[in-house]
Short mmCIF file of C-alpha atoms in Angstrom, two decimals:
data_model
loop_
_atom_site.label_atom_id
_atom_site.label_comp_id
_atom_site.label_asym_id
_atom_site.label_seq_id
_atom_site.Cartn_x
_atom_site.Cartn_y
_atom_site.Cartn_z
CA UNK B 619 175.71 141.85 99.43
CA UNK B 620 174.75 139.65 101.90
CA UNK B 621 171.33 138.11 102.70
CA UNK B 622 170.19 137.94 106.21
CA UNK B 623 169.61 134.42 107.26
CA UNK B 624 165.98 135.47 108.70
CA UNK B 625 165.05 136.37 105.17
CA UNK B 626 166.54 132.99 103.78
CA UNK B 627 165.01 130.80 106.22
CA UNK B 628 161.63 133.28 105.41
CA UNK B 629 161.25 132.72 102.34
CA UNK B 630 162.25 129.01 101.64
CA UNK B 631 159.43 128.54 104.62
CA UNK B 632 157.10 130.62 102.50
CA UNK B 633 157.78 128.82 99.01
CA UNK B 634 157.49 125.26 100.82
CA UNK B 635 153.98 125.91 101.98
CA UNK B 636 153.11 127.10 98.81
CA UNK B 637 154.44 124.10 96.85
CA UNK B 638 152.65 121.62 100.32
CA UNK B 639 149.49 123.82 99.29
CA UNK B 640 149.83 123.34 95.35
CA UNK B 641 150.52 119.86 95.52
CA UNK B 642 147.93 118.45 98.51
CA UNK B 643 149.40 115.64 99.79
CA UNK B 644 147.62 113.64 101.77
CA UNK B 645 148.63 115.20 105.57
CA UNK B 646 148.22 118.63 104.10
CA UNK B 647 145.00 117.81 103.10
CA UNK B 648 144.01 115.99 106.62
CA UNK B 649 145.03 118.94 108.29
CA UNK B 650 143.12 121.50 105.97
CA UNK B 651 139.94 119.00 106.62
CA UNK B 652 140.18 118.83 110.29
CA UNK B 653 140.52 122.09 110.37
CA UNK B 654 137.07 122.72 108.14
CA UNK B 655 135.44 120.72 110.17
CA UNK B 656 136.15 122.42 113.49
CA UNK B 657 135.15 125.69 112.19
CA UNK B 658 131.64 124.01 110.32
CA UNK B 659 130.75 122.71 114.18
CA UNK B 660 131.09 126.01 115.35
CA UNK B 661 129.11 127.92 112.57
CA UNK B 662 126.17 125.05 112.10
CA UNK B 663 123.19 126.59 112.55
CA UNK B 664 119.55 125.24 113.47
CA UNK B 665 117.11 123.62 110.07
CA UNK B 666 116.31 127.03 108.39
CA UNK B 667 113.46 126.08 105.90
CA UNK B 668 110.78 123.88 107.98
CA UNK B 669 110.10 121.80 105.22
CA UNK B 670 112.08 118.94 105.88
CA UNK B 671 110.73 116.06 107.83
CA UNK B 672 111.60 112.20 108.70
CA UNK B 673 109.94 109.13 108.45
CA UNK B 674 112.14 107.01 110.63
CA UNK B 675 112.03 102.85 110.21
CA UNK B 676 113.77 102.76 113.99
CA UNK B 677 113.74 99.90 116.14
CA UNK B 678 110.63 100.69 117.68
CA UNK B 679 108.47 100.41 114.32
CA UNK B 680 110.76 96.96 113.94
CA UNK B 681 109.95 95.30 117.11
CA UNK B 682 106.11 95.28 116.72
CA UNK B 683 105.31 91.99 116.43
CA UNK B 684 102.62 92.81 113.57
CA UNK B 685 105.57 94.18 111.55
CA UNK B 686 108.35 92.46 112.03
CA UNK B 687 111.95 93.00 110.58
CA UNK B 688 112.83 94.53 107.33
CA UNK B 689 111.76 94.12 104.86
CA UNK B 690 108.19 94.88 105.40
CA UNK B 691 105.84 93.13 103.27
CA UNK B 692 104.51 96.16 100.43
CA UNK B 693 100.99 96.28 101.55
CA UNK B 694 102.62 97.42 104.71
CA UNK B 695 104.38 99.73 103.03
CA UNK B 696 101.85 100.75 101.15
CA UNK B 697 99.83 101.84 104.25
CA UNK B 698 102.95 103.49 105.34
CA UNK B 699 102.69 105.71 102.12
CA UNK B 700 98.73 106.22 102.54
CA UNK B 701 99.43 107.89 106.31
CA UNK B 702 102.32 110.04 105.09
CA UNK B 703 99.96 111.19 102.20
CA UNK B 704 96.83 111.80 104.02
CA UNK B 705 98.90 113.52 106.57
CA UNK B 706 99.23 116.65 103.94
CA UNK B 707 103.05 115.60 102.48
CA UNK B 708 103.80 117.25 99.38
CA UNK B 709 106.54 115.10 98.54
CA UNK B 710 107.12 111.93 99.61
CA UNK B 711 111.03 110.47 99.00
CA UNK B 712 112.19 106.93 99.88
CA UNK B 713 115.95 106.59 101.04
CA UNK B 714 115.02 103.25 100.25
CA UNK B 715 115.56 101.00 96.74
CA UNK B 716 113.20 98.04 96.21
CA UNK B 717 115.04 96.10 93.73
CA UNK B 718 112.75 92.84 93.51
CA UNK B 719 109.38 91.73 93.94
CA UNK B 720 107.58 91.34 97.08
CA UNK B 721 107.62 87.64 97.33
CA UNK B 722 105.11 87.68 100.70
CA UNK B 723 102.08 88.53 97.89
CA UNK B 724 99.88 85.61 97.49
CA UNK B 725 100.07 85.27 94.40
CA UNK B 726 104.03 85.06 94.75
CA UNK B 727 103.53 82.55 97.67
CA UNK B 728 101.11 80.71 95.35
CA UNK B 729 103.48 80.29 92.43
CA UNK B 730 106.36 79.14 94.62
CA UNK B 731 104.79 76.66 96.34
CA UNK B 732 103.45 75.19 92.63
CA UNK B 733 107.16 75.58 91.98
CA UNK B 734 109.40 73.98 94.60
CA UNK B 735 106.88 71.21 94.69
CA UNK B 736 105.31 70.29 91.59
CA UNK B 737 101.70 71.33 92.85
CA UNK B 738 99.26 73.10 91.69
CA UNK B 739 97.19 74.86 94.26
CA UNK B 740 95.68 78.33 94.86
CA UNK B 741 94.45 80.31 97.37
CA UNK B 742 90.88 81.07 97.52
CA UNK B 743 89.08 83.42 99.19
CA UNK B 744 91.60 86.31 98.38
CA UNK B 745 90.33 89.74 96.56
CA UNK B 746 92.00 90.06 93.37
CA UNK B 747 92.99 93.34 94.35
CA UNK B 748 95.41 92.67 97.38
CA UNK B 749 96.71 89.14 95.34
CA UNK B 750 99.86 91.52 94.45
CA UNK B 751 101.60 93.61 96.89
CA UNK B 752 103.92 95.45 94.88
CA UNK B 753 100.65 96.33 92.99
CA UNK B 754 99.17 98.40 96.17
CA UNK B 755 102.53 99.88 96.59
CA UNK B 756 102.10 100.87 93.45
CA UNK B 757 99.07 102.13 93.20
CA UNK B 758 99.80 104.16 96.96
CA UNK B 759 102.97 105.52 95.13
CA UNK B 760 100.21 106.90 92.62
CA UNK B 761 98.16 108.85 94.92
CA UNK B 762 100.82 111.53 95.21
CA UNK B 763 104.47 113.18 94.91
CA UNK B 764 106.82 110.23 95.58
CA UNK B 765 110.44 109.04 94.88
CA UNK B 766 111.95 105.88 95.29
CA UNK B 767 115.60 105.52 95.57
CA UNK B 768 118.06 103.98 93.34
CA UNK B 769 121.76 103.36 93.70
CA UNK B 770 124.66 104.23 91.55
CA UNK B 771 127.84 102.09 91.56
CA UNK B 772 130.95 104.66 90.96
CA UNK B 773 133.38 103.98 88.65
CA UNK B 774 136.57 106.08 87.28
CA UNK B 775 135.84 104.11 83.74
CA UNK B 776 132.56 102.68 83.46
CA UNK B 777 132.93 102.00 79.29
CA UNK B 778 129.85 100.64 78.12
CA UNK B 779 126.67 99.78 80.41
CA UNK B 780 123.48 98.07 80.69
CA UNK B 781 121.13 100.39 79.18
CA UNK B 782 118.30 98.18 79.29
CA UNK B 783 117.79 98.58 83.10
CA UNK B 784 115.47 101.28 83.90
CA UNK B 785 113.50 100.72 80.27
CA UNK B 786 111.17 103.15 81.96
CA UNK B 787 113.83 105.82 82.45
CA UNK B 788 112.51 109.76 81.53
CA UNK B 789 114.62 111.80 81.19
CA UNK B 790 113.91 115.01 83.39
CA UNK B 791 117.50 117.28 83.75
CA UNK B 792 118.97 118.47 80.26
CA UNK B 793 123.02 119.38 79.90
CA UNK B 794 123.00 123.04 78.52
CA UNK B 795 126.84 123.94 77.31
CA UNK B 796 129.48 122.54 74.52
CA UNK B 797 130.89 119.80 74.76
CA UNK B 798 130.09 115.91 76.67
CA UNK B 799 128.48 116.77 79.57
CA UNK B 800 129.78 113.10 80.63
CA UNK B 801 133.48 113.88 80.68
CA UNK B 802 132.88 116.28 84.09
CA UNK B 803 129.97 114.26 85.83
CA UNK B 804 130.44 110.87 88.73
CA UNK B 805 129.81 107.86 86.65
CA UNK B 806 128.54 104.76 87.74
CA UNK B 807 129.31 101.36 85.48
CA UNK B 808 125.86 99.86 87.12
CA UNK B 809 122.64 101.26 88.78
CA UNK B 810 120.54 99.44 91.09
CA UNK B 811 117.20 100.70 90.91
CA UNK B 812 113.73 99.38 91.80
CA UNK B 813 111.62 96.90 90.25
CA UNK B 814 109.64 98.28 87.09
CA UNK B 815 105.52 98.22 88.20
CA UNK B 816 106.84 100.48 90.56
CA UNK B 817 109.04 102.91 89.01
CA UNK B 818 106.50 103.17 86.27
CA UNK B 819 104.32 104.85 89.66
CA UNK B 820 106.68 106.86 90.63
CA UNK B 821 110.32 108.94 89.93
CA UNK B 822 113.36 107.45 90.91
CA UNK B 823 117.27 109.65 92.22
CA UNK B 824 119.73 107.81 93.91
CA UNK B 825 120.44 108.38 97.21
CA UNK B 826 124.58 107.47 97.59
CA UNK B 827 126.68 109.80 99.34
CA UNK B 828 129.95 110.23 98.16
CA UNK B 829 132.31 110.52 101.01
CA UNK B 830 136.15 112.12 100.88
CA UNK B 831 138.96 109.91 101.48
CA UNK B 832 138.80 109.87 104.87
CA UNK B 833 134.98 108.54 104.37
CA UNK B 834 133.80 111.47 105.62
CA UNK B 835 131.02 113.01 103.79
CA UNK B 836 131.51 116.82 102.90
CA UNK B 837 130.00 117.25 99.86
CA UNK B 838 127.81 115.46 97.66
CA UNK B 839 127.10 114.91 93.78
CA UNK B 840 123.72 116.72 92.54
CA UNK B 841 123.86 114.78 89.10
CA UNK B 842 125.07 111.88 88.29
CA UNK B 843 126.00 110.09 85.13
CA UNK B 844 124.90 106.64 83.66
CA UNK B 845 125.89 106.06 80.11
CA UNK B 846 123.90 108.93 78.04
CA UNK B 847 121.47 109.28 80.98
CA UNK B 848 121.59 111.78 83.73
CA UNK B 849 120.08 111.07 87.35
CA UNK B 850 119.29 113.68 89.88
CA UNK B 851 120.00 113.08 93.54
CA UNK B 852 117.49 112.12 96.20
CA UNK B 853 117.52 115.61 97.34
CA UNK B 854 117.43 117.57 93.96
CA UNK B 855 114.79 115.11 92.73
CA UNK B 856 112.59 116.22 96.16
CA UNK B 857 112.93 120.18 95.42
CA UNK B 858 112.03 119.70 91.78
CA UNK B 859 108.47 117.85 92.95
CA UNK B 860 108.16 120.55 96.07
CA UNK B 861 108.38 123.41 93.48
CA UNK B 862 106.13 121.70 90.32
CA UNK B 863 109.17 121.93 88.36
CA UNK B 864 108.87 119.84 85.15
CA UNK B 865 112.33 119.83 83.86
CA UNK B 866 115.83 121.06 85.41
CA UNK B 867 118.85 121.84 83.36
CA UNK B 868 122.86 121.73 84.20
CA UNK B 869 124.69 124.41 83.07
CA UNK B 870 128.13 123.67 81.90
CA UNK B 871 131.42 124.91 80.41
CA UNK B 872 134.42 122.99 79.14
CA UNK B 873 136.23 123.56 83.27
CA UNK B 874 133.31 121.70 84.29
CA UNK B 875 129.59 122.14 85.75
CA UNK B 876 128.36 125.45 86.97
CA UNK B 877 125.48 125.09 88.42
CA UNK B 878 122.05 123.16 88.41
CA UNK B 879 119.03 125.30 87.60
CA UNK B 880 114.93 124.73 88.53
CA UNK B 881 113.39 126.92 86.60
CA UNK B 882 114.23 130.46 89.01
CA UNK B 883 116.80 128.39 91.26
CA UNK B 884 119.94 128.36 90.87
CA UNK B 885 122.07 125.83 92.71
CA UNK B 886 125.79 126.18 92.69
CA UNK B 887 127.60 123.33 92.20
CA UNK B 888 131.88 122.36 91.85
CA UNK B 889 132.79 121.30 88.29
CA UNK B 890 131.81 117.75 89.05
CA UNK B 891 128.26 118.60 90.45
CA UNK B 892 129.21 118.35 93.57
CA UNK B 893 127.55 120.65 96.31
CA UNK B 894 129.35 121.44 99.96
CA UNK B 895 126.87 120.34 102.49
CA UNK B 896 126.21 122.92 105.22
CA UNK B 897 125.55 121.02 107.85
CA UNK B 898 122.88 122.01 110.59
CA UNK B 899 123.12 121.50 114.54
CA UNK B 900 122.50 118.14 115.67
CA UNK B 901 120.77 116.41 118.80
CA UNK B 902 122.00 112.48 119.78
CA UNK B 903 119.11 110.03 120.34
CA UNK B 904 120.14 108.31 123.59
CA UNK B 905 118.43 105.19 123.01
CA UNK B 906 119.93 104.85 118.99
CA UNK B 907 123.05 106.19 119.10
CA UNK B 908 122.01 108.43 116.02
CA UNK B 909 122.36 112.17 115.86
CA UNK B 910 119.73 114.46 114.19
CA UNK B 911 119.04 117.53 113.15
CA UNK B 912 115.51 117.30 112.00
CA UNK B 913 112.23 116.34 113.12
CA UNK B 914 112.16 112.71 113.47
CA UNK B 915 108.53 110.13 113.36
CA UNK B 916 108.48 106.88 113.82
CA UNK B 917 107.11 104.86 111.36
CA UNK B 918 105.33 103.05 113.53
CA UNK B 919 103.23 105.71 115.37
CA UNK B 920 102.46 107.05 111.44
CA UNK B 921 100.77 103.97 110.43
CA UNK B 922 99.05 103.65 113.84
CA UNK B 923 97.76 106.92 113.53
CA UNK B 924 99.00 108.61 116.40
CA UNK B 925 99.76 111.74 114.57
CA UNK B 926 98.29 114.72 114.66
CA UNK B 927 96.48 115.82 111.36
CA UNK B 928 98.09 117.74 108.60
CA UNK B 929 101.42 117.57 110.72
CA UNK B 930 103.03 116.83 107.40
CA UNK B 931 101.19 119.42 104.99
CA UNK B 932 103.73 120.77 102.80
CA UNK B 933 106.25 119.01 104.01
CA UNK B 934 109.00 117.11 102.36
CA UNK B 935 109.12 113.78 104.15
CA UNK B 936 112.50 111.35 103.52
CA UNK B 937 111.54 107.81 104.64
CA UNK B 938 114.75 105.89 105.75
CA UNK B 939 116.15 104.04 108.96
CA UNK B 940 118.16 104.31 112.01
CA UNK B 941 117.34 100.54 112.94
CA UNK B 942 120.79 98.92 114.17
CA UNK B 943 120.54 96.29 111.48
CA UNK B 944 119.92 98.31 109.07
CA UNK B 945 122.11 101.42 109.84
CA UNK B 946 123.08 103.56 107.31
CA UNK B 947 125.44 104.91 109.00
CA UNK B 948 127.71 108.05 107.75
CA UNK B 949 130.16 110.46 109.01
CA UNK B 950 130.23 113.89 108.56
CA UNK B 951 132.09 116.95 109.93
CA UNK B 952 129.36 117.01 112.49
CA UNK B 953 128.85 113.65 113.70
CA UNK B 954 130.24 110.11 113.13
CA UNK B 955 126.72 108.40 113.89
CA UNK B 956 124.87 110.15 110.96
CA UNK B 957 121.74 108.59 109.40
CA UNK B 958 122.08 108.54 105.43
CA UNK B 959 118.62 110.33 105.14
CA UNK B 960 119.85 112.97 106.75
CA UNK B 961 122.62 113.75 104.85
CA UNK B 962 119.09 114.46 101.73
CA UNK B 963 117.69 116.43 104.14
CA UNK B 964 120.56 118.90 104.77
CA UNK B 965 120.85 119.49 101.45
CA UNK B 966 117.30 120.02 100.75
CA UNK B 967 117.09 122.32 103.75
CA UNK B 968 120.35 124.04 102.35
CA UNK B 969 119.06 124.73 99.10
CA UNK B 970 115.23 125.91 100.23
CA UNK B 971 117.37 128.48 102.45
CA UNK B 972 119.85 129.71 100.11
CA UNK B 973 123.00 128.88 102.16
CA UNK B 974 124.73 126.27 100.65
CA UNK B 975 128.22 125.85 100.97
CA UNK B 976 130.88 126.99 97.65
CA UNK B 977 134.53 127.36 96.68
CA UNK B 978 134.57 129.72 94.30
CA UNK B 979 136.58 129.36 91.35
CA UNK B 980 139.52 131.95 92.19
CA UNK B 981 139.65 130.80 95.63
CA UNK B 982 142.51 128.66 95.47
CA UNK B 983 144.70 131.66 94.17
CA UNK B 984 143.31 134.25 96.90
CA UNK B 985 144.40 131.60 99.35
CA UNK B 986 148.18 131.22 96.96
CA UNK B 987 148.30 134.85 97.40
CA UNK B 988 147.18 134.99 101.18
CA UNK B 989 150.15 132.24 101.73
CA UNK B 990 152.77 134.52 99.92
CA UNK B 991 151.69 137.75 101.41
CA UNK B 992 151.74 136.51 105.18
CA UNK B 993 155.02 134.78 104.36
CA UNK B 994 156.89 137.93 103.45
CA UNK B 995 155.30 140.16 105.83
CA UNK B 996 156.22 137.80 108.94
CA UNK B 997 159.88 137.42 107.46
CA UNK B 998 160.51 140.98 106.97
CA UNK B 999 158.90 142.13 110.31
CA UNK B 1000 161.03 139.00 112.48
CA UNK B 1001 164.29 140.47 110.75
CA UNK B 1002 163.33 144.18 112.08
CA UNK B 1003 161.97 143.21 115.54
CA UNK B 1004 162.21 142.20 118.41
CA UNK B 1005 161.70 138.37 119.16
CA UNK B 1006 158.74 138.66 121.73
CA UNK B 1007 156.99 141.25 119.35
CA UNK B 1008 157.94 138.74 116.51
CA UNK B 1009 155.90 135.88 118.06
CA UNK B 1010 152.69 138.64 119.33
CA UNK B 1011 152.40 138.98 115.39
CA UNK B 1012 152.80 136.07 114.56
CA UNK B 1013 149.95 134.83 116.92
CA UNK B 1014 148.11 137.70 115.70
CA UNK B 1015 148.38 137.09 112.73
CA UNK B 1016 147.10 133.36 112.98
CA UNK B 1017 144.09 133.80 115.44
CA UNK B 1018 142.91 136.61 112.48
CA UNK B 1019 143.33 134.55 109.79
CA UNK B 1020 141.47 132.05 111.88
CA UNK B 1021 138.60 134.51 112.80
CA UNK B 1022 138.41 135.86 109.44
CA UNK B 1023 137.47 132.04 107.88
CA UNK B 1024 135.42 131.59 109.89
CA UNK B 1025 133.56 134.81 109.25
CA UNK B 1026 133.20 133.87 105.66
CA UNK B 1027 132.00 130.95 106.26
CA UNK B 1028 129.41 131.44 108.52
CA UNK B 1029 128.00 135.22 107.05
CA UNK B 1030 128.91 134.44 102.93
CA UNK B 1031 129.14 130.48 103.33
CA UNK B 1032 132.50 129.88 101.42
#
């Protein structure tokens, strides 16, 4: 019997984009992400929880003369903190890592000029109290809810590590499953985390994001791995204060991580921790460059007091930068001039409103199937009609496959 042509050439095209989707090489994959991010600008919505707010170290707060350039000296810093606190915050979470002492203190200006020249003076007339700058930072960090960043260095084999930094490390998420929780999580080979008087003040979560291969950040680890130790994100660590939450745990099988629970919430995660940030709608600051999609104060006008009072209460507030030397710049499916804080934020806001981003687990073979099914169908119905009616469905086809992903991703979020 003899095969029509139409239904050859059908179903070797069918079979070849199932093996391109199977596989994922690398254009297959651009194409899939380009296309993802198209339909996430069209579906972003507007900051759903009100909770999130930012504490921006912009150019403005940098240019006063009293100031001056980053890094600020702590007791500046320290102020800083006070304002956000008295200002009603409920959590207060540094995008920021101080990794060594604040060397503008007296008491470290004192000891280095004893060192590099074989003197030994002091400097009277100082209080005691303000001798030590990362001592008021300190004791700020104290007053309330806080979090100071840390950073983890990624590696595919990290073997053993320095356990002996972060001596003050408590543990406060707990692996639930069988098995080594360690073999699914991001591991990092080295952490980077700030200087002891003040992590013993406060609680520290890294704040990297992990972009895609096209450095584009998508999604984002919730947990991450160091040696035995497990280390919440900058965002996670933020909902776990907001809610009083003393402990969360991470619920896993042996295909991986399920989700991340505090106490009634339950965040979904991918098998590596990972969550799909939803992105909200953004506005571009004219004068930084920087797009944003939350409410935005400059550091600055908080120490100065120019805020109004309580505009913070009950408010999460990230503290990071958009100052041009400092930019943390990253890109992400809605912007490629995105400020690293407020990549936390959006995840923060996702979580509070229930709307983050997932792939379920049986997705990839409802999409398989999807592949196989249109495949077929198109090949039978081209052999049977007519070639204008051919392409109609064909277009048809692909503008509702189209509408219908984007449907589930902006009314069920997958």
């Amino acid at each position: 019997m003899k095969i029509s042509p139409v239904i050859v050439i059908g179903l070797v095209v069918t079979i070849l984009s199932l093996v391109l989707f199977i596989s994922g090489p690398g254009f297959v994959q651009a194409i899939s992400n380009n296309a993802y991010d198209a339909f996430l600008r069209q579906t972003c919505r507007e900051p759903q929880s009100d909770v999130v707010v930012i504490v921006d170290i912009n150019e403005q707060s940098l240019s006063r003369e009293e100031y001056g350039q980053w890094p600020w000296p702590r007791h500046l810093v320290a102020k800083l903190n006070d304002r956000i606190l008295e200002l009603g915050a409920s959590v207060v979470a540094y995008d920021i890592v101080f990794a060594e002492c604040d060397r503008t203190s007296p008491s470290a200006v004192e000891n280095s000029i004893n060192r590099h020249f074989d003197l030994n003076v002091t400097m009277s007339g100082i209080p005691e109290e303000v001798r030590d700058f990362d001592a008021l930072f300190a004791n700020s960090l104290r007053r309330g809810k806080t979090i100071l960043g840390c950073y983890m260095r990624y590696s595919t084999n990290p073997g053993d590590v320095d356990m002996t930094v972060d001596q003050l490390f408590a543990p406060r998420y707990f692996a639930i499953g069988k098995g080594d929780i360690t073999n699914h999580l991001l591991r990092a080979d080295q952490i980077t985390i700030s200087i002891p008087k003040l992590t013993d003040a406060s609680v520290s979560a890294y704040f990297n994001a992990f972009p895609d291969d096209d450095n584009i950040v998508r999604s984002n680890p919730l947990v991450w791995g160091y040696g035995e130790r497990i280390y919440p994100a900058l965002a996670l660590e933020a909902i776990r204060l907001y809610k009083n939450v003393p402990q969360g745990n991470i619920r896993y099988d042996e295909q991986g991580i399920l989700h991340v629970r505090l106490k009634d919430e339950i965040i979904p995660t991918d098998s590596a921790g990972r969550i799909v940030v939803n992105y909200r709608k953004v506005k571009k600051d004219i004068r930084t460059g920087f797009t944003s999609s939350f409410p935005s104060y400059s550091a600055a006008d908080v120490i100065e007091g120019k805020l109004s009072p309580g505009v913070f209460k009950g408010k999460i507030v990230f503290v990071g930068t958009s100052a041009v030397g400092l930019r943390d710049v990253k890109a992400t499916p809605v912007s490629a001039e995105f400020s690293g804080v407020e990549v936390h934020a959006t995840i923060v806001d996702n979580i509070l409103a229930g709307d983050i981003l997932q792939i379920p687990l049986g997705m990839v073979a409802v999409q398989a199937l999807a592949i196989i099914i249109v495949g077929v169908f198109l090949t039978l119905f081209i052999k049977k009609s007519r070639s204008w009616l051919s392409f109609l469905m064909s277009l048809a086809i692909i503008l509702g496959l189209l509408k219908v992903s984007l449907v589930i991703l902006e009314k069920y979020h997958l």
